[in-house]
Coordinates of N, CA and C in Angstrom, one line a residue:
M227 N -72.1 -84.5 -6.3 CA -71.3 -83.4 -6.7 C -72.0 -82.1 -6.5
L228 N -71.3 -81.1 -6.0 CA -71.8 -79.8 -5.7 C -71.8 -79.0 -7.0
A229 N -72.9 -78.2 -7.2 CA -72.9 -77.3 -8.4 C -71.9 -76.2 -8.2
T230 N -71.5 -75.6 -9.2 CA -70.5 -74.5 -9.1 C -71.0 -73.3 -8.2
S231 N -72.3 -73.1 -8.3 CA -72.9 -72.0 -7.5 C -72.9 -72.3 -6.0
N232 N -72.7 -73.6 -5.7 CA -72.7 -74.0 -4.3 C -71.3 -74.3 -3.7
R233 N -70.3 -73.8 -4.4 CA -68.9 -74.1 -3.9 C -68.3 -72.8 -3.5
L234 N -67.5 -72.8 -2.4 CA -66.6 -71.8 -2.0 C -65.4 -72.0 -2.9
R235 N -64.9 -70.9 -3.5 CA -63.8 -71.1 -4.5 C -62.6 -70.3 -4.1
T236 N -62.7 -69.1 -3.6 CA -61.6 -68.2 -3.4 C -61.1 -68.3 -2.0
S237 N -59.8 -68.0 -1.8 CA -59.3 -68.0 -0.4 C -59.9 -66.9 0.4
T238 N -60.4 -65.8 -0.2 CA -61.1 -64.8 0.5 C -62.4 -65.3 1.1
D239 N -63.1 -66.1 0.3 CA -64.4 -66.6 0.8 C -64.1 -67.6 2.0
F240 N -63.1 -68.4 1.9 CA -62.7 -69.3 2.9 C -62.4 -68.5 4.2
S241 N -61.4 -67.6 4.1 CA -61.0 -66.9 5.3 C -62.1 -66.0 5.9
T242 N -62.9 -65.4 5.1 CA -64.0 -64.6 5.6 C -65.0 -65.5 6.4
T243 N -65.3 -66.7 5.9 CA -66.2 -67.6 6.6 C -65.6 -68.1 7.9
V244 N -64.3 -68.5 7.8 CA -63.6 -69.0 9.0 C -63.5 -67.9 10.1
R245 N -63.2 -66.7 9.7 CA -63.0 -65.6 10.7 C -64.2 -65.1 11.3
S246 N -65.3 -64.9 10.4 CA -66.5 -64.3 10.9 C -67.6 -65.3 11.2
G247 N -67.4 -66.6 10.9 CA -68.4 -67.6 11.1 C -68.5 -68.1 12.5
V248 N -69.5 -68.9 12.8 CA -69.7 -69.6 14.0 C -69.0 -71.0 13.9
R249 N -68.3 -71.4 14.9 CA -67.5 -72.6 14.8 C -68.0 -73.7 15.7
N250 N -68.0 -74.9 15.2 CA -68.3 -76.0 16.1 C -67.4 -77.2 15.7
G251 N -66.8 -77.8 16.7 CA -65.8 -78.9 16.5 C -66.4 -80.2 16.9
R252 N -66.1 -81.2 16.2 CA -66.5 -82.6 16.4 C -65.3 -83.4 16.4
R253 N -65.4 -84.7 16.6 CA -64.3 -85.6 16.6 C -63.6 -85.7 15.3
N254 N -64.4 -85.6 14.2 CA -63.8 -85.8 12.9 C -63.7 -84.5 12.0
L255 N -64.3 -83.5 12.5 CA -64.3 -82.2 11.7 C -64.6 -81.0 12.5
V256 N -64.2 -79.9 11.9 CA -64.6 -78.6 12.5 C -65.4 -77.9 11.4
L257 N -66.5 -77.3 11.8 CA -67.4 -76.7 10.8 C -67.6 -75.2 11.2
Y258 N -67.4 -74.3 10.2 CA -67.6 -72.9 10.3 C -68.8 -72.5 9.5
T259 N -69.7 -71.7 10.0 CA -70.9 -71.3 9.2 C -71.0 -69.8 9.4
A260 N -71.2 -69.1 8.3 CA -71.4 -67.6 8.3 C -72.6 -67.3 7.4
P261 N -73.3 -66.3 7.8 CA -74.5 -65.9 6.9 C -74.0 -65.1 5.7
I262 N -74.7 -65.3 4.6 CA -74.4 -64.5 3.4 C -75.8 -64.0 3.0
G263 N -76.0 -63.4 1.9 CA -77.2 -62.8 1.5 C -78.3 -63.9 1.4
A264 N -79.5 -63.5 1.9 CA -80.6 -64.5 2.0 C -81.0 -65.1 0.7
A265 N -80.8 -64.3 -0.4 CA -81.2 -64.8 -1.7 C -80.1 -65.6 -2.4
E266 N -78.9 -65.5 -1.9 CA -77.8 -66.2 -2.5 C -77.8 -67.7 -2.1
P267 N -77.4 -68.5 -3.1 CA -77.4 -70.0 -2.8 C -76.3 -70.2 -1.7
S268 N -76.5 -71.2 -0.9 CA -75.5 -71.6 0.1 C -74.3 -72.1 -0.6
R269 N -73.1 -71.8 0.0 CA -71.9 -72.3 -0.6 C -71.1 -73.0 0.5
I270 N -70.4 -74.1 0.0 CA -69.7 -75.0 0.9 C -68.3 -75.2 0.4
G271 N -67.3 -75.2 1.3 CA -65.9 -75.4 1.0 C -65.3 -76.4 1.9
F272 N -64.3 -77.1 1.5 CA -63.7 -78.2 2.3 C -62.2 -78.0 2.4
I273 N -61.6 -78.2 3.6 CA -60.2 -78.2 3.8 C -59.8 -79.6 4.4
V274 N -59.0 -80.3 3.6 CA -58.6 -81.6 4.0 C -57.0 -81.6 3.8
S275 N -56.3 -81.4 4.9 CA -54.9 -81.3 4.9 C -54.2 -82.6 4.8
K276 N -52.9 -82.6 4.6 CA -52.1 -83.8 4.5 C -52.0 -84.5 5.8
A277 N -52.4 -83.8 6.9 CA -52.4 -84.5 8.2 C -53.5 -85.6 8.3
V278 N -54.5 -85.5 7.4 CA -55.5 -86.5 7.3 C -55.0 -87.8 6.8
G279 N -54.1 -87.8 5.8 CA -53.5 -89.0 5.3 C -53.0 -88.8 3.9
N280 N -52.8 -89.9 3.2 CA -52.2 -89.8 1.8 C -53.3 -89.3 0.9
A281 N -53.0 -89.1 -0.4 CA -53.9 -88.6 -1.4 C -55.2 -89.4 -1.5
V282 N -55.1 -90.7 -1.5 CA -56.2 -91.6 -1.6 C -57.2 -91.3 -0.4
T283 N -56.6 -91.3 0.8 CA -57.4 -91.1 2.0 C -58.1 -89.7 2.0
R284 N -57.3 -88.7 1.7 CA -57.8 -87.3 1.6 C -59.0 -87.2 0.6
N285 N -58.8 -87.8 -0.5 CA -59.9 -87.7 -1.5 C -61.1 -88.5 -1.1
L286 N -61.0 -89.6 -0.4 CA -62.1 -90.3 0.1 C -62.9 -89.5 1.1
V287 N -62.1 -88.9 2.1 CA -62.8 -88.0 3.1 C -63.5 -86.8 2.4
K288 N -62.8 -86.2 1.4 CA -63.4 -85.1 0.7 C -64.7 -85.5 0.0
R289 N -64.7 -86.6 -0.7 CA -65.9 -87.1 -1.4 C -67.0 -87.3 -0.4
R290 N -66.7 -87.9 0.7 CA -67.8 -88.2 1.7 C -68.3 -86.9 2.3
L291 N -67.4 -85.9 2.6 CA -67.9 -84.6 3.1 C -68.7 -83.9 2.1
R292 N -68.2 -84.0 0.8 CA -69.0 -83.3 -0.3 C -70.4 -83.8 -0.4
E293 N -70.5 -85.1 -0.3 CA -71.9 -85.7 -0.3 C -72.7 -85.3 0.8
A294 N -72.1 -85.2 2.0 CA -72.9 -84.7 3.2 C -73.3 -83.3 3.0
G295 N -72.4 -82.5 2.4 CA -72.8 -81.1 2.1 C -73.9 -81.0 1.1
A296 N -73.8 -81.8 0.1 CA -74.9 -81.8 -1.0 C -76.2 -82.2 -0.3
M297 N -76.2 -83.1 0.6 CA -77.5 -83.5 1.2 C -78.0 -82.4 2.1
S298 N -77.1 -81.6 2.7 CA -77.6 -80.5 3.6 C -78.2 -79.4 2.8
L299 N -77.9 -79.3 1.5 CA -78.4 -78.2 0.7 C -79.9 -78.2 0.5
H300 N -80.5 -79.4 0.7 CA -81.9 -79.5 0.6 C -82.6 -78.7 1.7
E301 N -82.0 -78.7 2.9 CA -82.6 -78.0 4.0 C -82.1 -76.6 4.1
H302 N -80.8 -76.3 3.8 CA -80.2 -75.0 3.9 C -79.7 -74.6 2.5
G303 N -80.7 -74.4 1.6 CA -80.3 -74.1 0.2 C -79.8 -72.7 0.0
T304 N -80.2 -71.7 0.8 CA -79.8 -70.3 0.6 C -79.3 -69.7 1.9
G305 N -78.4 -68.7 1.8 CA -78.1 -67.9 2.9 C -76.9 -68.3 3.8
L306 N -76.2 -69.4 3.5 CA -75.1 -69.8 4.4 C -73.8 -70.0 3.6
A307 N -72.7 -69.7 4.2 CA -71.4 -70.1 3.7 C -70.9 -71.0 4.8
V308 N -70.4 -72.2 4.3 CA -70.0 -73.3 5.2 C -68.6 -73.7 4.8
V309 N -67.7 -73.8 5.8 CA -66.3 -74.3 5.6 C -66.2 -75.5 6.5
V310 N -65.8 -76.7 5.9 CA -65.6 -77.9 6.7 C -64.1 -78.2 6.7
R311 N -63.5 -78.3 7.9 CA -62.1 -78.7 8.0 C -62.1 -80.1 8.6
A312 N -61.5 -81.0 7.8 CA -61.4 -82.4 8.2 C -60.3 -82.5 9.2
L313 N -60.5 -83.3 10.3 CA -59.4 -83.5 11.2 C -58.8 -84.9 10.9
P314 N -57.6 -85.2 11.5 CA -57.0 -86.5 11.2 C -57.8 -87.7 11.5
A315 N -58.7 -87.6 12.5 CA -59.5 -88.7 12.8 C -60.5 -89.1 11.7
A316 N -60.8 -88.1 10.8 CA -61.7 -88.4 9.7 C -61.2 -89.5 8.8
A317 N -59.9 -89.7 8.8 CA -59.3 -90.8 7.9 C -59.8 -92.1 8.2
T318 N -60.1 -92.4 9.5 CA -60.6 -93.7 9.9 C -62.1 -93.8 10.2
A319 N -62.7 -92.7 10.0 CA -64.2 -92.6 10.3 C -65.0 -93.2 9.2
S320 N -66.1 -93.8 9.6 CA -67.0 -94.4 8.6 C -67.9 -93.2 8.0
W321 N -68.6 -93.6 6.9 CA -69.5 -92.6 6.3 C -70.5 -92.1 7.3
E322 N -71.1 -93.1 8.1 CA -72.1 -92.7 9.1 C -71.6 -91.8 10.1
Q323 N -70.3 -92.0 10.6 CA -69.7 -91.1 11.6 C -69.5 -89.7 11.0
L324 N -69.0 -89.6 9.8 CA -68.8 -88.3 9.2 C -70.1 -87.6 8.9
L325 N -71.1 -88.3 8.5 CA -72.4 -87.7 8.2 C -73.0 -87.2 9.5
S326 N -72.9 -88.0 10.6 CA -73.4 -87.6 11.9 C -72.7 -86.4 12.4
D327 N -71.4 -86.4 12.3 CA -70.6 -85.2 12.8 C -71.0 -83.9 12.0
Y328 N -71.1 -84.1 10.7 CA -71.4 -83.0 9.8 C -72.8 -82.4 10.2
N329 N -73.8 -83.3 10.2 CA -75.1 -82.8 10.5 C -75.3 -82.2 11.9
A330 N -74.6 -82.8 12.9 CA -74.7 -82.2 14.3 C -74.0 -80.9 14.3
A331 N -72.8 -80.7 13.7 CA -72.1 -79.4 13.7 C -72.9 -78.4 13.0
L332 N -73.5 -78.7 11.8 CA -74.3 -77.8 11.1 C -75.5 -77.3 11.9
A333 N -76.1 -78.3 12.5 CA -77.3 -77.9 13.3 C -77.0 -76.9 14.4
V334 N -75.8 -77.2 15.1 CA -75.4 -76.3 16.2 C -75.0 -74.9 15.7
T335 N -74.3 -74.8 14.6 CA -73.9 -73.5 14.0 C -75.0 -72.7 13.5
T336 N -76.0 -73.4 12.8 CA -77.1 -72.6 12.3 C -78.0 -72.2 13.4
K337 N -78.1 -73.0 14.5 CA -78.9 -72.5 15.6 C -78.3 -71.3 16.3
R338 N -77.0 -71.3 16.4 CA -76.2 -70.2 17.0 C -76.4 -68.9 16.1
L339 N -76.3 -69.1 14.8 CA -76.5 -68.0 13.9 C -77.9 -67.4 14.0
H340 N -78.9 -68.2 14.0 CA -80.2 -67.7 14.1 C -80.6 -67.2 15.5
G341 N -79.9 -67.7 16.4 CA -80.1 -67.3 17.8 C -79.5 -66.0 18.1
S342 N -78.4 -65.6 17.4 CA -77.7 -64.4 17.6 C -78.1 -63.3 16.7
V343 N -79.4 -62.9 16.7 CA -79.9 -61.9 15.9 C -79.4 -60.6 16.4
P344 N -78.8 -59.7 15.5 CA -78.3 -58.4 15.9 C -79.4 -57.6 16.5
R345 N -79.2 -56.9 17.6 CA -80.2 -56.1 18.2 C -80.1 -54.7 17.6
N346 N -81.2 -54.0 17.4 CA -81.2 -52.7 17.0 C -81.1 -51.8 18.2
T347 N -80.0 -51.1 18.4 CA -79.8 -50.3 19.6 C -79.9 -48.8 19.2
A348 N -80.3 -48.5 18.0 CA -80.4 -47.1 17.6 C -81.5 -46.5 18.4
P349 N -81.4 -45.2 18.8 CA -82.4 -44.5 19.6 C -83.7 -44.2 18.8
D350 N -83.7 -44.4 17.5 CA -84.9 -44.1 16.7 C -85.9 -45.3 16.5
N351 N -86.1 -46.1 17.5 CA -86.9 -47.3 17.4 C -88.4 -46.9 17.3
H352 N -88.8 -45.8 17.8 CA -90.1 -45.2 17.7 C -91.2 -46.2 18.0
G353 N -91.2 -46.8 19.1 CA -92.3 -47.7 19.5 C -92.3 -49.1 18.9
T354 N -91.1 -49.6 18.5 CA -91.1 -50.9 18.0 C -90.0 -51.7 18.8
T355 N -90.2 -53.0 18.8 CA -89.2 -53.8 19.5 C -88.0 -54.1 18.5
T356 N -87.0 -54.8 19.0 CA -85.9 -55.0 18.2 C -86.2 -55.9 17.0
E357 N -87.3 -56.6 17.0 CA -87.7 -57.5 15.9 C -88.5 -56.7 14.9
G358 N -88.9 -55.4 15.2 CA -89.6 -54.6 14.3 C -91.2 -54.7 14.5
T359 N -91.6 -55.3 15.5 CA -93.0 -55.4 15.8 C -93.5 -54.3 16.7
P360 N -94.7 -53.8 16.5 CA -95.1 -52.7 17.4 C -95.2 -53.1 18.8
R361 N -94.9 -52.2 19.7 CA -95.0 -52.4 21.1 C -96.5 -52.3 21.6
A362 N -96.9 -53.0 22.6 CA -98.2 -52.9 23.1 C -98.4 -51.7 24.0

């Protein structure tokens, strides 16, 4: 179970993460990751539509994805907002397949987030690089 502080709750949080986040799709899910404040706890939300299956199937998929999300909080405890959208194929996927897809998609999106560091293009760099280190 995810703690309340680790859940995305409002539709604004979901839409902000989906619109501004980095996207990665897998066979069973699509994962969106967006940065939030570095000191804020990471928050995870799940979208499991009726296309996935009946209520029993949707709840099973949601419980499995929630557990995968809880496991990922050990490594990514702060600074991320994550939205996981289950695809219809998730209904027949095993726990191992869902966990593998979740972990792979999260690894790709976090790598893209950390690789796309905004560059400081202001003319007042005064002898520093974009990372803030002094130039030689």
